[in-house]
Each structure stands twice: as C-alpha cells, then as structure tokens.
PDB file of C-alpha atoms in Angstrom:
ATOM      1  CA  MET B   1      15.556  -6.445 -12.938  1.00 90.00           C
ATOM      2  CA  ASN B   2      14.598  -2.830 -14.423  1.00 96.00           C
ATOM      3  CA  THR B   3      15.364   0.433 -13.185  1.00 98.00           C
ATOM      4  CA  VAL B   4      13.464   3.599 -13.357  1.00 98.00           C
ATOM      5  CA  VAL B   5      14.757   7.008 -12.302  1.00 98.00           C
ATOM      6  CA  SER B   6      12.129   9.101 -10.337  1.00 98.00           C
ATOM      7  CA  THR B   7      11.933  12.987 -10.375  1.00 98.00           C
ATOM      8  CA  ASP B   8      14.542  13.465  -7.612  1.00 98.00           C
ATOM      9  CA  GLY B   9      16.976  11.051  -9.054  1.00 98.00           C
ATOM     10  CA  THR B  10      16.009   8.081  -6.814  1.00 98.00           C
ATOM     11  CA  VAL B  11      16.631   4.819  -8.756  1.00 98.00           C
ATOM     12  CA  LEU B  12      13.661   2.350  -8.434  1.00 98.00           C
ATOM     13  CA  ALA B  13      14.044  -1.436  -9.133  1.00 98.00           C
ATOM     14  CA  CYS B  14      11.271  -2.894 -11.173  1.00 98.00           C
ATOM     15  CA  SER B  15      10.335  -6.417 -12.337  1.00 98.00           C
ATOM     16  CA  VAL B  16       8.129  -6.609 -15.489  1.00 98.00           C
ATOM     17  CA  THR B  17       6.294  -9.729 -16.531  1.00 98.00           C
ATOM     18  CA  GLY B  18       3.372 -10.690 -18.969  1.00 98.00           C
ATOM     19  CA  SER B  19       2.137  -9.086 -22.187  1.00 98.00           C
ATOM     20  CA  GLY B  20      -0.910  -6.852 -22.655  1.00 98.00           C
ATOM     21  CA  PRO B  21      -2.055  -3.511 -21.118  1.00 98.00           C
ATOM     22  CA  ALA B  22       0.183  -2.534 -18.456  1.00 98.00           C
ATOM     23  CA  ALA B  23      -0.792  -2.934 -14.706  1.00 98.00           C
ATOM     24  CA  VAL B  24       1.385  -1.530 -11.873  1.00 98.00           C
ATOM     25  CA  LEU B  25       1.085  -3.069  -8.359  1.00 98.00           C
ATOM     26  CA  VAL B  26       1.941  -0.885  -5.297  1.00 98.00           C
ATOM     27  CA  ASP B  27       2.793  -2.577  -2.037  1.00 98.00           C
ATOM     28  CA  GLY B  28       1.951  -1.813   1.678  1.00 98.00           C
ATOM     29  CA  ALA B  29       3.948  -1.553   4.603  1.00 98.00           C
ATOM     30  CA  LEU B  30       6.907  -3.560   4.780  1.00 98.00           C
ATOM     31  CA  CYS B  31       6.594  -5.392   1.628  1.00 98.00           C
ATOM     32  CA  HIS B  32       8.530  -5.210  -1.657  1.00 98.00           C
ATOM     33  CA  ARG B  33       9.295  -7.251  -4.824  1.00 97.00           C
ATOM     34  CA  GLY B  34      11.027  -9.940  -2.590  1.00 93.00           C
ATOM     35  CA  MET B  35       8.721 -10.090   0.352  1.00 95.00           C
ATOM     36  CA  GLY B  36       5.069  -9.853  -0.057  1.00 95.00           C
ATOM     37  CA  PRO B  37       2.039 -10.527  -2.396  1.00 96.00           C
ATOM     38  CA  SER B  38       2.993  -8.716  -5.479  1.00 97.00           C
ATOM     39  CA  ALA B  39       4.901 -11.741  -7.135  1.00 96.00           C
ATOM     40  CA  SER B  40       1.814 -13.970  -6.826  1.00 98.00           C
ATOM     41  CA  ILE B  41      -0.545 -11.332  -7.978  1.00 98.00           C
ATOM     42  CA  ALA B  42       1.740 -10.522 -11.014  1.00 98.00           C
ATOM     43  CA  GLU B  43       1.696 -14.102 -11.932  1.00 98.00           C
ATOM     44  CA  GLN B  44      -2.065 -14.229 -11.889  1.00 98.00           C
ATOM     45  CA  LEU B  45      -2.224 -11.163 -14.034  1.00 98.00           C
ATOM     46  CA  ALA B  46       0.315 -11.601 -16.571  1.00 98.00           C
ATOM     47  CA  ALA B  47      -1.639 -13.705 -19.034  1.00 97.00           C
ATOM     48  CA  ARG B  48      -3.556 -10.603 -20.117  1.00 98.00           C
ATOM     49  CA  HIS B  49      -1.269  -7.707 -18.821  1.00 98.00           C
ATOM     50  CA  THR B  50       2.172  -6.571 -18.732  1.00 98.00           C
ATOM     51  CA  VAL B  51       2.772  -6.276 -14.982  1.00 98.00           C
ATOM     52  CA  TRP B  52       5.046  -3.877 -13.325  1.00 98.00           C
ATOM     53  CA  THR B  53       6.082  -4.559  -9.580  1.00 98.00           C
ATOM     54  CA  TYR B  54       8.565  -2.181  -8.122  1.00 98.00           C
ATOM     55  CA  ASP B  55      10.418  -1.504  -4.724  1.00 98.00           C
ATOM     56  CA  ARG B  56       9.135   1.550  -3.167  1.00 98.00           C
ATOM     57  CA  ARG B  57      12.004   3.853  -2.176  1.00 98.00           C
ATOM     58  CA  GLY B  58      13.970   2.671   0.707  1.00 98.00           C
ATOM     59  CA  ARG B  59      12.976  -1.145   0.059  1.00 98.00           C
ATOM     60  CA  GLY B  60      14.645  -3.837  -1.497  1.00 97.00           C
ATOM     61  CA  ASP B  61      16.895  -2.738  -4.228  1.00 98.00           C
ATOM     62  CA  SER B  62      15.793   0.783  -4.650  1.00 98.00           C
ATOM     63  CA  GLY B  63      17.245   3.969  -3.519  1.00 98.00           C
ATOM     64  CA  ASP B  64      15.982   6.675  -1.286  1.00 98.00           C
ATOM     65  CA  THR B  65      16.919  10.355  -1.446  1.00 97.00           C
ATOM     66  CA  PRO B  66      16.264  12.447   1.283  1.00 97.00           C
ATOM     67  CA  PRO B  67      14.353  14.472   2.404  1.00 97.00           C
ATOM     68  CA  PHE B  68      11.245  12.435   2.237  1.00 97.00           C
ATOM     69  CA  ALA B  69       7.820  13.673   1.320  1.00 98.00           C
ATOM     70  CA  VAL B  70       4.493  11.743   0.151  1.00 98.00           C
ATOM     71  CA  GLU B  71       4.863  13.764  -3.127  1.00 98.00           C
ATOM     72  CA  ARG B  72       8.277  11.939  -3.867  1.00 98.00           C
ATOM     73  CA  GLU B  73       6.346   8.695  -3.619  1.00 98.00           C
ATOM     74  CA  ILE B  74       3.713   9.844  -5.958  1.00 98.00           C
ATOM     75  CA  GLU B  75       6.327  11.035  -8.370  1.00 98.00           C
ATOM     76  CA  ASP B  76       8.031   7.450  -8.033  1.00 98.00           C
ATOM     77  CA  LEU B  77       4.751   5.924  -9.096  1.00 98.00           C
ATOM     78  CA  ALA B  78       4.278   8.231 -11.821  1.00 98.00           C
ATOM     79  CA  ALA B  79       7.638   7.424 -13.165  1.00 98.00           C
ATOM     80  CA  VAL B  80       6.849   3.905 -12.945  1.00 98.00           C
ATOM     81  CA  ILE B  81       3.763   4.638 -15.224  1.00 98.00           C
ATOM     82  CA  ALA B  82       5.917   6.794 -17.568  1.00 98.00           C
ATOM     83  CA  ALA B  83       8.235   3.685 -18.057  1.00 98.00           C
ATOM     84  CA  ALA B  84       5.186   1.406 -18.644  1.00 98.00           C
ATOM     85  CA  GLY B  85       4.116   3.211 -21.546  1.00 98.00           C
ATOM     86  CA  GLY B  86       2.493   6.492 -19.938  1.00 98.00           C
ATOM     87  CA  SER B  87      -0.689   4.872 -18.638  1.00 98.00           C
ATOM     88  CA  ALA B  88      -1.459   2.198 -16.671  1.00 98.00           C
ATOM     89  CA  HIS B  89      -4.117   0.188 -14.541  1.00 98.00           C
ATOM     90  CA  VAL B  90      -3.055   0.055 -10.825  1.00 98.00           C
ATOM     91  CA  LEU B  91      -3.612  -2.367  -7.924  1.00 98.00           C
ATOM     92  CA  ALA B  92      -2.625  -1.131  -4.430  1.00 98.00           C
ATOM     93  CA  HIS B  93      -2.838  -2.903  -1.207  1.00 98.00           C
ATOM     94  CA  SER B  94      -3.101  -1.689   2.353  1.00 98.00           C
ATOM     95  CA  SER B  95      -1.263   1.505   3.100  1.00 98.00           C
ATOM     96  CA  GLY B  96       0.121   1.138  -0.720  1.00 98.00           C
ATOM     97  CA  ALA B  97      -3.685   1.986  -1.530  1.00 98.00           C
ATOM     98  CA  ALA B  98      -3.505   5.234   0.443  1.00 98.00           C
ATOM     99  CA  LEU B  99      -0.593   6.093  -1.717  1.00 98.00           C
ATOM    100  CA  ALA B 100      -2.253   5.259  -5.019  1.00 98.00           C
ATOM    101  CA  LEU B 101      -5.440   7.162  -4.076  1.00 98.00           C
ATOM    102  CA  ARG B 102      -3.396  10.218  -3.573  1.00 98.00           C
ATOM    103  CA  ALA B 103      -1.537   9.684  -6.882  1.00 98.00           C
ATOM    104  CA  ALA B 104      -4.783   9.266  -8.673  1.00 98.00           C
ATOM    105  CA  ALA B 105      -5.966  12.644  -7.554  1.00 98.00           C
ATOM    106  CA  ALA B 106      -2.706  14.277  -8.422  1.00 97.00           C
ATOM    107  CA  GLY B 107      -3.174  12.870 -12.048  1.00 95.00           C
ATOM    108  CA  THR B 108      -0.239  10.379 -12.665  1.00 95.00           C
ATOM    109  CA  GLY B 109      -1.437   8.284 -15.663  1.00 97.00           C
ATOM    110  CA  ILE B 110      -3.592   5.849 -13.839  1.00 98.00           C
ATOM    111  CA  THR B 111      -6.346   4.462 -16.041  1.00 98.00           C
ATOM    112  CA  ARG B 112      -8.147   2.325 -13.696  1.00 98.00           C
ATOM    113  CA  LEU B 113      -7.412   1.998  -9.873  1.00 98.00           C
ATOM    114  CA  ALA B 114      -8.172  -1.078  -7.702  1.00 99.00           C
ATOM    115  CA  VAL B 115      -7.344  -0.495  -4.022  1.00 99.00           C
ATOM    116  CA  TYR B 116      -7.586  -3.451  -1.252  1.00 98.00           C
ATOM    117  CA  GLU B 117      -8.453  -2.637   2.279  1.00 98.00           C
ATOM    118  CA  PRO B 118      -6.705   1.087   2.745  1.00 98.00           C
ATOM    119  CA  PRO B 119      -6.224   1.198   6.329  1.00 98.00           C
ATOM    120  CA  PHE B 120      -7.611   4.799   6.974  1.00 98.00           C
ATOM    121  CA  SER B 121      -9.332   5.673  10.392  1.00 98.00           C
ATOM    122  CA  THR B 122     -13.086   5.970  10.378  1.00 97.00           C
ATOM    123  CA  GLY B 123     -13.627   7.193  14.148  1.00 95.00           C
ATOM    124  CA  GLU B 124     -11.871   9.191  16.775  1.00 97.00           C
ATOM    125  CA  ALA B 125     -10.889   6.156  18.962  1.00 96.00           C
ATOM    126  CA  GLN B 126      -9.128   4.826  15.734  1.00 97.00           C
ATOM    127  CA  SER B 127      -7.429   8.011  14.926  1.00 98.00           C
ATOM    128  CA  GLU B 128      -6.209   8.315  18.353  1.00 98.00           C
ATOM    129  CA  ARG B 129      -4.649   4.737  18.105  1.00 97.00           C
ATOM    130  CA  PHE B 130      -2.980   5.711  14.921  1.00 98.00           C
ATOM    131  CA  ARG B 131      -1.508   8.917  16.694  1.00 98.00           C
ATOM    132  CA  GLN B 132      -0.142   6.699  19.444  1.00 98.00           C
ATOM    133  CA  TYR B 133       1.311   4.520  16.992  1.00 98.00           C
ATOM    134  CA  VAL B 134       2.817   7.224  14.998  1.00 98.00           C
ATOM    135  CA  ALA B 135       4.523   8.658  18.279  1.00 98.00           C
ATOM    136  CA  GLU B 136       5.968   5.164  19.152  1.00 98.00           C
ATOM    137  CA  LEU B 137       7.146   4.570  15.535  1.00 98.00           C
ATOM    138  CA  THR B 138       8.835   8.108  15.372  1.00 98.00           C
ATOM    139  CA  ALA B 139      10.645   7.551  18.716  1.00 98.00           C
ATOM    140  CA  ALA B 140      11.835   3.927  17.668  1.00 98.00           C
ATOM    141  CA  LEU B 141      13.174   5.339  14.439  1.00 98.00           C
ATOM    142  CA  ALA B 142      14.917   8.271  15.850  1.00 98.00           C
ATOM    143  CA  GLU B 143      16.770   5.977  18.387  1.00 98.00           C
ATOM    144  CA  GLY B 144      17.726   3.317  15.800  1.00 98.00           C
ATOM    145  CA  ARG B 145      15.294   0.949  17.406  1.00 98.00           C
ATOM    146  CA  ARG B 146      14.069  -0.706  14.131  1.00 98.00           C
ATOM    147  CA  GLY B 147      12.806  -4.012  15.574  1.00 98.00           C
ATOM    148  CA  ASP B 148      10.641  -1.808  18.098  1.00 98.00           C
ATOM    149  CA  ALA B 149       9.195   0.217  15.020  1.00 98.00           C
ATOM    150  CA  VAL B 150       8.250  -3.090  13.247  1.00 98.00           C
ATOM    151  CA  ALA B 151       6.613  -4.221  16.551  1.00 98.00           C
ATOM    152  CA  ALA B 152       4.785  -1.020  17.138  1.00 98.00           C
ATOM    153  CA  LEU B 153       3.258  -1.554  13.586  1.00 98.00           C
ATOM    154  CA  MET B 154       2.344  -5.239  14.362  1.00 98.00           C
ATOM    155  CA  VAL B 155       0.498  -4.477  17.631  1.00 97.00           C
ATOM    156  CA  TYR B 156      -1.217  -1.183  16.075  1.00 97.00           C
ATOM    157  CA  ALA B 157      -2.487  -3.960  13.509  1.00 95.00           C
ATOM    158  CA  GLY B 158      -3.913  -6.081  15.956  1.00 94.00           C
ATOM    159  CA  SER B 159      -1.055  -8.733  16.777  1.00 94.00           C
ATOM    160  CA  PRO B 160      -0.696  -9.705  20.443  1.00 96.00           C
ATOM    161  CA  ALA B 161       2.428  -8.265  21.901  1.00 95.00           C
ATOM    162  CA  GLU B 162       3.534 -11.600  23.155  1.00 96.00           C
ATOM    163  CA  MET B 163       3.348 -12.917  19.512  1.00 96.00           C
ATOM    164  CA  VAL B 164       5.225 -10.098  18.071  1.00 97.00           C
ATOM    165  CA  ASP B 165       7.960 -10.680  20.895  1.00 95.00           C
ATOM    166  CA  GLY B 166       8.221 -14.422  19.702  1.00 95.00           C
ATOM    167  CA  MET B 167       8.404 -13.137  15.912  1.00 95.00           C
ATOM    168  CA  ARG B 168      11.661 -11.504  16.748  1.00 96.00           C
ATOM    169  CA  GLY B 169      13.660 -14.597  16.332  1.00 94.00           C
ATOM    170  CA  ALA B 170      12.261 -15.517  13.141  1.00 96.00           C
ATOM    171  CA  PRO B 171      14.446 -15.621   9.993  1.00 95.00           C
ATOM    172  CA  VAL B 172      12.219 -13.004   8.362  1.00 95.00           C
ATOM    173  CA  TRP B 173      12.678 -10.481  11.169  1.00 97.00           C
ATOM    174  CA  PRO B 174      15.719  -8.853   9.771  1.00 97.00           C
ATOM    175  CA  LEU B 175      13.975  -8.342   6.395  1.00 97.00           C
ATOM    176  CA  PHE B 176      11.362  -6.259   8.365  1.00 98.00           C
ATOM    177  CA  GLU B 177      14.058  -4.431  10.162  1.00 98.00           C
ATOM    178  CA  ALA B 178      15.893  -3.650   7.019  1.00 98.00           C
ATOM    179  CA  VAL B 179      12.684  -1.748   5.698  1.00 98.00           C
ATOM    180  CA  ALA B 180      11.500  -0.225   9.024  1.00 98.00           C
ATOM    181  CA  PRO B 181      12.414   3.357   8.322  1.00 98.00           C
ATOM    182  CA  THR B 182       9.864   3.223   5.327  1.00 98.00           C
ATOM    183  CA  LEU B 183       7.006   2.680   7.908  1.00 98.00           C
ATOM    184  CA  ALA B 184       7.144   6.363   8.380  1.00 98.00           C
ATOM    185  CA  TYR B 185       6.565   6.752   4.689  1.00 98.00           C
ATOM    186  CA  ASP B 186       3.210   4.634   4.820  1.00 98.00           C
ATOM    187  CA  ALA B 187       2.139   6.732   8.028  1.00 98.00           C
ATOM    188  CA  ALA B 188       2.557   9.825   6.038  1.00 98.00           C
ATOM    189  CA  ALA B 189       0.547   8.541   3.049  1.00 98.00           C
ATOM    190  CA  LEU B 190      -2.216   7.656   5.357  1.00 98.00           C
ATOM    191  CA  GLY B 191      -2.089  10.938   7.137  1.00 98.00           C
ATOM    192  CA  ASP B 192       0.238  11.174  10.184  1.00 96.00           C
ATOM    193  CA  ARG B 193      -0.866  14.658  10.932  1.00 93.00           C
ATOM    194  CA  THR B 194      -4.583  13.982  10.640  1.00 96.00           C
ATOM    195  CA  GLY B 195      -4.746  10.524  12.577  1.00 98.00           C
ATOM    196  CA  ALA B 196      -5.221   8.830   9.088  1.00 98.00           C
ATOM    197  CA  VAL B 197      -8.963  10.088   8.578  1.00 98.00           C
ATOM    198  CA  VAL B 198     -10.328   9.342   5.232  1.00 98.00           C
ATOM    199  CA  PRO B 199      -9.329  12.121   3.034  1.00 98.00           C
ATOM    200  CA  VAL B 200     -13.006  12.543   1.798  1.00 98.00           C
ATOM    201  CA  ASP B 201     -12.164  16.018  -0.015  1.00 98.00           C
ATOM    202  CA  LEU B 202      -9.162  14.600  -1.771  1.00 98.00           C
ATOM    203  CA  LEU B 203     -10.847  11.333  -2.898  1.00 98.00           C
ATOM    204  CA  ALA B 204     -13.627  13.266  -4.440  1.00 98.00           C
ATOM    205  CA  THR B 205     -11.287  14.819  -7.079  1.00 98.00           C
ATOM    206  CA  ILE B 206     -10.272  11.259  -8.142  1.00 98.00           C
ATOM    207  CA  ALA B 207     -11.622  10.959 -11.817  1.00 98.00           C
ATOM    208  CA  VAL B 208     -10.582   7.427 -12.841  1.00 98.00           C
ATOM    209  CA  PRO B 209     -12.804   4.385 -12.475  1.00 98.00           C
ATOM    210  CA  THR B 210     -12.195   2.879  -9.161  1.00 98.00           C
ATOM    211  CA  LEU B 211     -12.731  -0.259  -7.475  1.00 99.00           C
ATOM    212  CA  VAL B 212     -12.540  -0.647  -3.656  1.00 99.00           C
ATOM    213  CA  LEU B 213     -12.300  -4.112  -2.413  1.00 98.00           C
ATOM    214  CA  ASP B 214     -12.261  -5.848   1.134  1.00 98.00           C
ATOM    215  CA  GLY B 215     -12.229  -9.157   2.577  1.00 98.00           C
ATOM    216  CA  GLY B 216     -15.287 -10.689   4.270  1.00 98.00           C
ATOM    217  CA  ALA B 217     -13.296 -11.877   7.035  1.00 98.00           C
ATOM    218  CA  SER B 218     -11.458  -8.972   7.762  1.00 98.00           C
ATOM    219  CA  PRO B 219     -12.214  -6.944  11.106  1.00 97.00           C
ATOM    220  CA  GLU B 220     -14.664  -3.869  10.765  1.00 97.00           C
ATOM    221  CA  THR B 221     -11.532  -1.696  11.273  1.00 96.00           C
ATOM    222  CA  LEU B 222     -10.481  -2.367   7.726  1.00 98.00           C
ATOM    223  CA  ARG B 223     -13.710  -2.772   6.187  1.00 98.00           C
ATOM    224  CA  ALA B 224     -15.406   0.379   7.409  1.00 98.00           C
ATOM    225  CA  PRO B 225     -12.653   2.349   5.847  1.00 98.00           C
ATOM    226  CA  ALA B 226     -13.100   0.645   2.517  1.00 98.00           C
ATOM    227  CA  ARG B 227     -16.570   1.490   2.517  1.00 98.00           C
ATOM    228  CA  ALA B 228     -15.808   5.056   3.278  1.00 98.00           C
ATOM    229  CA  VAL B 229     -13.486   5.105   0.545  1.00 98.00           C
ATOM    230  CA  ALA B 230     -15.832   3.941  -1.826  1.00 98.00           C
ATOM    231  CA  ALA B 231     -18.398   6.425  -0.975  1.00 98.00           C
ATOM    232  CA  ALA B 232     -15.912   9.201  -1.232  1.00 98.00           C
ATOM    233  CA  VAL B 233     -14.556   8.399  -4.736  1.00 98.00           C
ATOM    234  CA  PRO B 234     -16.974   9.433  -7.350  1.00 98.00           C
ATOM    235  CA  ASP B 235     -18.773   6.493  -9.068  1.00 97.00           C
ATOM    236  CA  ALA B 236     -16.419   3.876  -7.285  1.00 98.00           C
ATOM    237  CA  GLU B 237     -17.441   0.213  -7.180  1.00 98.00           C
ATOM    238  CA  TYR B 238     -17.306  -1.641  -3.925  1.00 98.00           C
ATOM    239  CA  ARG B 239     -17.059  -5.346  -3.600  1.00 98.00           C
ATOM    240  CA  THR B 240     -16.321  -7.568  -0.787  1.00 98.00           C
ATOM    241  CA  LEU B 241     -14.400 -11.004  -1.172  1.00 98.00           C
ATOM    242  CA  ASP B 242     -16.093 -13.531   0.856  1.00 98.00           C
ATOM    243  CA  GLY B 243     -13.799 -15.300   3.233  1.00 98.00           C
ATOM    244  CA  GLN B 244     -10.814 -13.201   2.553  1.00 98.00           C
ATOM    245  CA  THR B 245      -8.567 -11.227   5.131  1.00 98.00           C
ATOM    246  CA  HIS B 246      -6.084  -8.520   4.758  1.00 97.00           C
ATOM    247  CA  GLU B 247      -3.837 -11.631   3.521  1.00 97.00           C
ATOM    248  CA  VAL B 248      -5.891 -11.638   0.452  1.00 98.00           C
ATOM    249  CA  SER B 249      -5.410 -14.823  -1.617  1.00 98.00           C
ATOM    250  CA  ALA B 250      -3.902 -13.782  -5.349  1.00 98.00           C
ATOM    251  CA  GLU B 251      -6.182 -16.514  -6.849  1.00 98.00           C
ATOM    252  CA  VAL B 252      -9.399 -14.864  -5.246  1.00 98.00           C
ATOM    253  CA  LEU B 253      -8.210 -11.378  -6.011  1.00 98.00           C
ATOM    254  CA  ALA B 254      -7.018 -11.688  -9.675  1.00 98.00           C
ATOM    255  CA  PRO B 255     -10.627 -12.493 -11.136  1.00 98.00           C
ATOM    256  CA  GLU B 256     -11.981  -9.317 -10.082  1.00 98.00           C
ATOM    257  CA  LEU B 257      -9.151  -7.467 -11.199  1.00 98.00           C
ATOM    258  CA  LEU B 258      -9.154  -9.025 -14.619  1.00 98.00           C
ATOM    259  CA  LYS B 259     -12.844  -8.251 -14.870  1.00 98.00           C
ATOM    260  CA  PHE B 260     -12.417  -4.655 -13.624  1.00 98.00           C
ATOM    261  CA  TYR B 261      -9.449  -4.025 -15.914  1.00 98.00           C
ATOM    262  CA  ALA B 262     -11.202  -5.417 -18.933  1.00 95.00           C
TER     263      ALA B 262
END
C-alpha cells in the first residue's frame, strides 16, 4: 500500500500495479480498493499502464478530514495524479464518473478521461426521485442509521425493497455500512442541490479527450445520462458495450480503454 496526502492533509491509501503511462481508477458509491471493480480492471490494464487505484476519502484505509466539500475530492484525485507523475489517464465508474468529470473541468492533470454510466438525471421525474433519495439518505445518516442509508441507495438504484431487506444479513453488509457516510459525498458529486441534472455548462468546459461508455443491457435511466454527457462534452466519443450492465465486465471494458488510451 502507498499513501498520498491531499491538500487538506487527508491521507489517501493507494495501490500501484503494472508499467507504462499512468492510469488512475475512480470508484463509484460504496466501492474502494478492497470492494468493487477496480482491482480486476487494474489487472487488465497493467500490461500497458501503471495503474493507480485509491480509496476515496472515508473509505477503506483512507482518512477523512472534515468538513466535506466536492472540491476536497477533486483535490484528492489531483493529489493521486500528481503522485503518479503529474498527468494520467482516468477511468471512472458510476458516481465516481461525476466526480471525475468535475475534476477534468477543474484541470487536474487528466490527459484522457473515460467514464462509465455516470448516473445523472435526465428528466424531472428522475430528479425528483433523486431528491427524495437524498432526503432519506440525509435523515438516515444524521440519525446514525447506516444500514438504512445503504438501503436507500439500493432502492433508488432499482433493487426491490424486499431483496434489500434480505441482504442485511449478508456478510458484505457491514462493509457497506462502514462506508455509508460517503454516500453523501457521491450525492454531492452528482448534484444533491440540483436533483443530479446533467451539468451541461460545466461539461462544456472540459478540454481533454473523453470517452463515455454505457452497457447495452443497462436501463434507459443509465443510458440516457451517458448520451447526454457525451453530447455535452466537446468532441466526446460515445460507445455502448453490448450485453453489459452497470456491473460491467473488466474483460469487456479493458479493450475499449486500451484502445482509447493508446
């Protein structure tokens, strides 16, 4: 494990593997180096890239210095990129993609940016559902009900409430609860005050080559935001991975990334 110190002093835990031009992976909600897709994606990219995976603040082995603001997570990503040599390709998944898009607009050393299914809202009904989710999440975290916070995310993402209730006894559930407070960070990156609408004006300022990906088997509520992001970022490429869902296969994703990064 390596560590990187962010601007506000927060220590971030990182893993580094492979050789070649630097690539940094940014996880989505609930995920970190020990739980989620980054390790398998890093393995696929390591033959051609030096791949950095890191625990976003408040997750895994990383610290978390209050007060939180999205700008702190942008600084975190910038610190990892600086440690990787000052510039890097980036892959970001789900709500991590919302963070990476904001970081690219801020100018953080990203050379090429690939994002997979950033879950913004593309209609008022979807925005209202997001606002309701944020209200439930905020109340649950304020009252220390971490399990309810995790459940709120899963139901918002489309899982039946009965299935989520059944998951509460699963071995992985305590791992979810451990990082539940960071769900508020993901909500902020998506736009907790706007209903997570696609930040078209911000995306229009991104000046790095960008690839927007979605899965052909994903619901329209995830594919429509991907298309909207691709339309908003100047000269962005948009591709669909046939048969893939939000739980994208590293073996299917990696060839697209290697081609784009090359």
